[in-house]
């Protein structure tokens, strides 16, 4: 058929663009306008081949083949199909698995079925040479596109260049229409902006524990550290652990350790609320957990007040029609950014509340989200591939960003202005 198809190796395209613009092939070093990039690829392909575009195939890697936010944006664009391989980490470096094989299969299948007359390959990998040669044997014209190399380096297989029917170079001027250097890159995953009052809670000194300076606190075993529960006001990684105290002659360590969710919750009350009257005590707002040879043990888990228990969950407020519409929005409009996911959940929940008083009660619970609602929020986030294991650890940064997005939306609707 008289159409063209574009096959894009995203690892090559964006890695080479990062090398050209930022000096190293690290994709976090650049920011990509995917809509502009797809438009530029389509426009250039139709101009070079003189044929209408059939489809752009975007090949990329992802942890456990779970679509990342950029893949979610791409796969709902017109004439774009996303194919994902695995992304694995070895010796401290990320590597794609299965992407080349998927590109080879698609290339040969398109040519064999005469689905197009011209194929544009945006890649530099010589492993695609057999597929390129097979496509030519089926009468398809193969166009090979390269990204302008940085510092005169050659970033494509010479065999691919020799076998291609046509070759073009995407120069710096073309690349910078959709790609720019990420000025905020710090060499690590950017941390979401911390809200002032959470920073105040985390920086406040810990209260003395009952077992400090004497026998270990009841129920706590020597040498163990309380582990924050699922609904702690902030990830454990955000809390500054107390320095270990010298061991006594009997070999027993002092019972003071990292701040527990109960510590943080009580500090949060003291920061955000006026002091309790004499003799009064602030209600506990978190579950304290100890590790032991019997597994995890919950101790002193407080029951929610009747007012908080009466706050409905999103699932209780959502009709079948709304559920369908929500799923459609998730697929087509929500990128999967953790902060955005928290905002979307809070927006739907707030808009469907019949009693505005529930929203005010929830705002008064800041920074703790009630257990039922927090669990529903995290289950919703899991649909987008968030909270998965990254580098063999659960990503607490994502959990923080999800909850921060939730509270940002609640604040916007209640008019809350929280300052340290």
mmCIF file of C-alpha atoms in Angstrom, residues 45-248:
data_model
loop_
_atom_site.group_PDB
_atom_site.id
_atom_site.type_symbol
_atom_site.label_atom_id
_atom_site.label_comp_id
_atom_site.label_asym_id
_atom_site.label_seq_id
_atom_site.Cartn_x
_atom_site.Cartn_y
_atom_site.Cartn_z
ATOM 1 C CA UNK A 45 8.252 11.077 7.398
ATOM 2 C CA UNK A 46 5.480 12.201 5.059
ATOM 3 C CA UNK A 47 7.751 14.838 3.507
ATOM 4 C CA UNK A 48 10.698 12.441 3.016
ATOM 5 C CA UNK A 49 8.679 9.519 1.637
ATOM 6 C CA UNK A 50 5.974 11.462 -0.197
ATOM 7 C CA UNK A 51 3.366 9.141 1.356
ATOM 8 C CA UNK A 52 0.685 9.436 4.028
ATOM 9 C CA UNK A 53 1.508 8.020 7.429
ATOM 10 C CA UNK A 54 -0.063 4.733 8.433
ATOM 11 C CA UNK A 55 1.316 4.530 11.962
ATOM 12 C CA UNK A 56 4.211 5.361 14.288
ATOM 13 C CA UNK A 57 5.440 2.466 16.433
ATOM 14 C CA UNK A 58 7.193 3.577 19.619
ATOM 15 C CA UNK A 59 9.465 0.885 21.098
ATOM 16 C CA UNK A 60 10.739 1.407 24.628
ATOM 17 C CA UNK A 61 11.606 -0.408 27.835
ATOM 18 C CA UNK A 62 9.766 -0.204 31.169
ATOM 19 C CA UNK A 63 10.196 -1.961 34.533
ATOM 20 C CA UNK A 64 8.100 -5.153 34.410
ATOM 21 C CA UNK A 65 6.701 -3.801 31.107
ATOM 22 C CA UNK A 66 4.385 -1.512 33.082
ATOM 23 C CA UNK A 67 3.620 1.671 31.083
ATOM 24 C CA UNK A 68 5.214 4.761 32.590
ATOM 25 C CA UNK A 69 3.578 8.241 32.437
ATOM 26 C CA UNK A 70 5.224 9.057 29.100
ATOM 27 C CA UNK A 71 3.990 5.781 27.599
ATOM 28 C CA UNK A 72 0.452 6.513 28.785
ATOM 29 C CA UNK A 73 0.585 9.885 27.041
ATOM 30 C CA UNK A 74 1.957 8.408 23.838
ATOM 31 C CA UNK A 75 -0.350 5.442 23.434
ATOM 32 C CA UNK A 76 -3.512 7.578 23.318
ATOM 33 C CA UNK A 77 -2.138 9.862 20.582
ATOM 34 C CA UNK A 78 -3.547 9.377 17.048
ATOM 35 C CA UNK A 79 -1.574 6.966 14.835
ATOM 36 C CA UNK A 80 0.788 5.955 17.677
ATOM 37 C CA UNK A 81 1.282 2.399 18.939
ATOM 38 C CA UNK A 82 3.503 1.727 21.961
ATOM 39 C CA UNK A 83 5.393 -1.552 22.260
ATOM 40 C CA UNK A 84 7.192 -2.167 25.564
ATOM 41 C CA UNK A 85 10.108 -4.403 26.394
ATOM 42 C CA UNK A 86 11.535 -5.036 29.836
ATOM 43 C CA UNK A 87 13.841 -2.613 31.589
ATOM 44 C CA UNK A 88 16.321 -4.310 33.900
ATOM 45 C CA UNK A 89 19.150 -3.061 36.086
ATOM 46 C CA UNK A 90 22.545 -4.746 36.051
ATOM 47 C CA UNK A 91 25.819 -3.492 37.548
ATOM 48 C CA UNK A 92 24.181 -0.170 38.321
ATOM 49 C CA UNK A 93 23.036 0.439 34.739
ATOM 50 C CA UNK A 94 19.639 0.128 33.093
ATOM 51 C CA UNK A 95 19.304 -2.088 30.013
ATOM 52 C CA UNK A 96 16.406 -2.796 27.641
ATOM 53 C CA UNK A 97 15.425 -6.394 26.981
ATOM 54 C CA UNK A 98 13.215 -7.492 24.111
ATOM 55 C CA UNK A 99 12.988 -4.120 22.357
ATOM 56 C CA UNK A 100 15.226 -5.087 19.410
ATOM 57 C CA UNK A 101 13.375 -8.382 18.942
ATOM 58 C CA UNK A 102 10.016 -6.577 18.925
ATOM 59 C CA UNK A 103 11.253 -4.057 16.344
ATOM 60 C CA UNK A 104 12.645 -6.856 14.153
ATOM 61 C CA UNK A 105 9.339 -8.766 14.295
ATOM 62 C CA UNK A 106 7.279 -5.677 13.453
ATOM 63 C CA UNK A 107 9.594 -4.683 10.613
ATOM 64 C CA UNK A 108 9.478 -8.071 8.906
ATOM 65 C CA UNK A 109 5.737 -8.505 9.481
ATOM 66 C CA UNK A 110 4.874 -5.131 7.926
ATOM 67 C CA UNK A 111 7.021 -5.881 4.880
ATOM 68 C CA UNK A 112 5.741 -9.459 4.460
ATOM 69 C CA UNK A 113 2.108 -8.330 4.589
ATOM 70 C CA UNK A 114 2.782 -5.364 2.262
ATOM 71 C CA UNK A 115 1.184 -3.046 4.814
ATOM 72 C CA UNK A 116 3.272 -0.122 3.583
ATOM 73 C CA UNK A 117 5.580 0.984 0.810
ATOM 74 C CA UNK A 118 8.156 2.833 2.931
ATOM 75 C CA UNK A 119 9.468 2.186 6.432
ATOM 76 C CA UNK A 120 11.383 4.769 8.428
ATOM 77 C CA UNK A 121 13.754 3.338 11.046
ATOM 78 C CA UNK A 122 14.920 5.615 13.860
ATOM 79 C CA UNK A 123 17.618 3.455 15.408
ATOM 80 C CA UNK A 124 21.322 2.791 15.455
ATOM 81 C CA UNK A 125 21.347 -0.858 16.483
ATOM 82 C CA UNK A 126 23.023 -3.276 14.069
ATOM 83 C CA UNK A 127 20.864 -6.137 15.421
ATOM 84 C CA UNK A 128 18.108 -4.890 13.110
ATOM 85 C CA UNK A 129 20.200 -5.540 10.007
ATOM 86 C CA UNK A 130 18.521 -8.915 9.163
ATOM 87 C CA UNK A 131 15.082 -7.322 9.461
ATOM 88 C CA UNK A 132 16.103 -4.400 7.286
ATOM 89 C CA UNK A 133 17.409 -6.750 4.595
ATOM 90 C CA UNK A 134 14.250 -8.858 4.748
ATOM 91 C CA UNK A 135 12.063 -5.754 4.308
ATOM 92 C CA UNK A 136 14.040 -4.738 1.226
ATOM 93 C CA UNK A 137 13.573 -8.198 -0.278
ATOM 94 C CA UNK A 138 9.801 -7.739 0.053
ATOM 95 C CA UNK A 139 9.948 -4.534 -1.986
ATOM 96 C CA UNK A 140 9.799 -2.012 0.857
ATOM 97 C CA UNK A 141 11.986 1.099 0.750
ATOM 98 C CA UNK A 142 13.832 1.517 4.058
ATOM 99 C CA UNK A 143 14.755 4.988 5.308
ATOM 100 C CA UNK A 144 17.278 5.171 8.160
ATOM 101 C CA UNK A 145 17.247 8.225 10.388
ATOM 102 C CA UNK A 146 20.047 9.173 12.749
ATOM 103 C CA UNK A 147 20.253 11.738 15.539
ATOM 104 C CA UNK A 148 23.093 14.190 15.064
ATOM 105 C CA UNK A 149 26.050 12.754 16.971
ATOM 106 C CA UNK A 150 27.666 14.700 19.781
ATOM 107 C CA UNK A 151 31.341 15.685 19.408
ATOM 108 C CA UNK A 152 31.712 13.892 16.114
ATOM 109 C CA UNK A 153 30.893 10.453 17.539
ATOM 110 C CA UNK A 154 29.266 7.929 15.213
ATOM 111 C CA UNK A 155 26.081 6.602 16.793
ATOM 112 C CA UNK A 156 24.772 4.141 14.181
ATOM 113 C CA UNK A 157 25.837 0.729 12.914
ATOM 114 C CA UNK A 158 27.841 1.102 9.702
ATOM 115 C CA UNK A 159 26.137 -2.013 8.313
ATOM 116 C CA UNK A 160 22.718 -0.419 8.809
ATOM 117 C CA UNK A 161 23.887 2.728 7.053
ATOM 118 C CA UNK A 162 25.258 0.696 4.142
ATOM 119 C CA UNK A 163 22.036 -1.321 3.664
ATOM 120 C CA UNK A 164 19.493 1.498 4.024
ATOM 121 C CA UNK A 165 17.903 2.897 0.865
ATOM 122 C CA UNK A 166 17.867 6.454 2.207
ATOM 123 C CA UNK A 167 19.496 8.104 5.210
ATOM 124 C CA UNK A 168 18.699 11.356 6.974
ATOM 125 C CA UNK A 169 20.124 13.051 10.055
ATOM 126 C CA UNK A 170 17.883 14.726 12.627
ATOM 127 C CA UNK A 171 20.022 17.723 13.496
ATOM 128 C CA UNK A 172 20.140 19.847 16.635
ATOM 129 C CA UNK A 173 17.653 22.389 15.259
ATOM 130 C CA UNK A 174 15.094 19.636 14.585
ATOM 131 C CA UNK A 175 15.664 17.923 17.966
ATOM 132 C CA UNK A 176 15.281 21.113 19.989
ATOM 133 C CA UNK A 177 11.767 21.654 18.659
ATOM 134 C CA UNK A 178 10.585 18.965 21.082
ATOM 135 C CA UNK A 179 13.506 18.260 23.426
ATOM 136 C CA UNK A 180 15.309 20.542 25.844
ATOM 137 C CA UNK A 181 17.800 20.149 28.660
ATOM 138 C CA UNK A 182 16.279 19.497 32.070
ATOM 139 C CA UNK A 183 17.684 22.353 34.145
ATOM 140 C CA UNK A 184 16.350 20.886 37.402
ATOM 141 C CA UNK A 185 18.228 17.595 37.055
ATOM 142 C CA UNK A 186 20.306 16.879 40.177
ATOM 143 C CA UNK A 187 21.639 13.395 39.416
ATOM 144 C CA UNK A 188 18.887 11.627 41.317
ATOM 145 C CA UNK A 189 15.117 11.352 41.168
ATOM 146 C CA UNK A 190 13.692 14.774 41.963
ATOM 147 C CA UNK A 191 11.901 14.878 45.285
ATOM 148 C CA UNK A 192 8.422 16.403 45.248
ATOM 149 C CA UNK A 193 8.230 19.764 46.923
ATOM 150 C CA UNK A 194 7.829 19.199 50.642
ATOM 151 C CA UNK A 195 4.969 21.006 52.304
ATOM 152 C CA UNK A 196 6.180 23.402 55.042
ATOM 153 C CA UNK A 197 4.161 21.886 57.852
ATOM 154 C CA UNK A 198 5.420 18.371 57.117
ATOM 155 C CA UNK A 199 8.953 19.721 57.208
ATOM 156 C CA UNK A 200 8.161 21.284 60.573
ATOM 157 C CA UNK A 201 6.805 18.009 61.923
ATOM 158 C CA UNK A 202 9.813 16.037 60.779
ATOM 159 C CA UNK A 203 12.312 18.544 62.142
ATOM 160 C CA UNK A 204 10.716 18.752 65.595
ATOM 161 C CA UNK A 205 12.515 16.942 68.445
ATOM 162 C CA UNK A 206 11.180 13.585 69.507
ATOM 163 C CA UNK A 207 9.499 13.199 72.886
ATOM 164 C CA UNK A 208 11.185 10.983 75.413
ATOM 165 C CA UNK A 209 10.022 7.390 75.168
ATOM 166 C CA UNK A 210 8.985 5.571 78.362
ATOM 167 C CA UNK A 211 11.959 3.230 78.076
ATOM 168 C CA UNK A 212 14.630 5.877 77.436
ATOM 169 C CA UNK A 213 17.470 5.662 79.897
ATOM 170 C CA UNK A 214 16.043 2.608 81.610
ATOM 171 C CA UNK A 215 14.368 -0.646 80.753
ATOM 172 C CA UNK A 216 13.046 -1.067 77.231
ATOM 173 C CA UNK A 217 9.501 0.147 76.698
ATOM 174 C CA UNK A 218 6.799 -2.491 77.267
ATOM 175 C CA UNK A 219 6.265 -4.709 74.273
ATOM 176 C CA UNK A 220 9.497 -3.611 72.565
ATOM 177 C CA UNK A 221 12.345 -6.058 72.193
ATOM 178 C CA UNK A 222 15.933 -4.944 72.555
ATOM 179 C CA UNK A 223 17.616 -4.077 69.318
ATOM 180 C CA UNK A 224 14.393 -3.770 67.304
ATOM 181 C CA UNK A 225 13.157 -0.577 65.721
ATOM 182 C CA UNK A 226 9.486 0.350 65.294
ATOM 183 C CA UNK A 227 8.526 0.250 61.633
ATOM 184 C CA UNK A 228 6.204 2.963 60.317
ATOM 185 C CA UNK A 229 2.780 1.637 59.443
ATOM 186 C CA UNK A 230 1.084 1.927 56.107
ATOM 187 C CA UNK A 231 -0.710 5.149 56.988
ATOM 188 C CA UNK A 232 2.100 7.068 58.661
ATOM 189 C CA UNK A 233 2.030 10.784 58.054
ATOM 190 C CA UNK A 234 5.234 10.588 56.040
ATOM 191 C CA UNK A 235 7.568 7.911 54.679
ATOM 192 C CA UNK A 236 10.124 6.524 57.059
ATOM 193 C CA UNK A 237 12.894 7.716 54.727
ATOM 194 C CA UNK A 238 11.851 11.322 55.412
ATOM 195 C CA UNK A 239 12.431 11.054 59.163
ATOM 196 C CA UNK A 240 15.875 11.700 60.562
ATOM 197 C CA UNK A 241 16.781 8.766 62.771
ATOM 198 C CA UNK A 242 18.118 9.496 66.200
ATOM 199 C CA UNK A 243 21.787 8.615 66.663
ATOM 200 C CA UNK A 244 22.285 5.277 68.401
ATOM 201 C CA UNK A 245 23.049 5.563 72.070
ATOM 202 C CA UNK A 246 26.069 3.861 73.616
ATOM 203 C CA UNK A 247 25.492 0.301 74.695
ATOM 204 C CA UNK A 248 25.500 -0.336 78.416
#
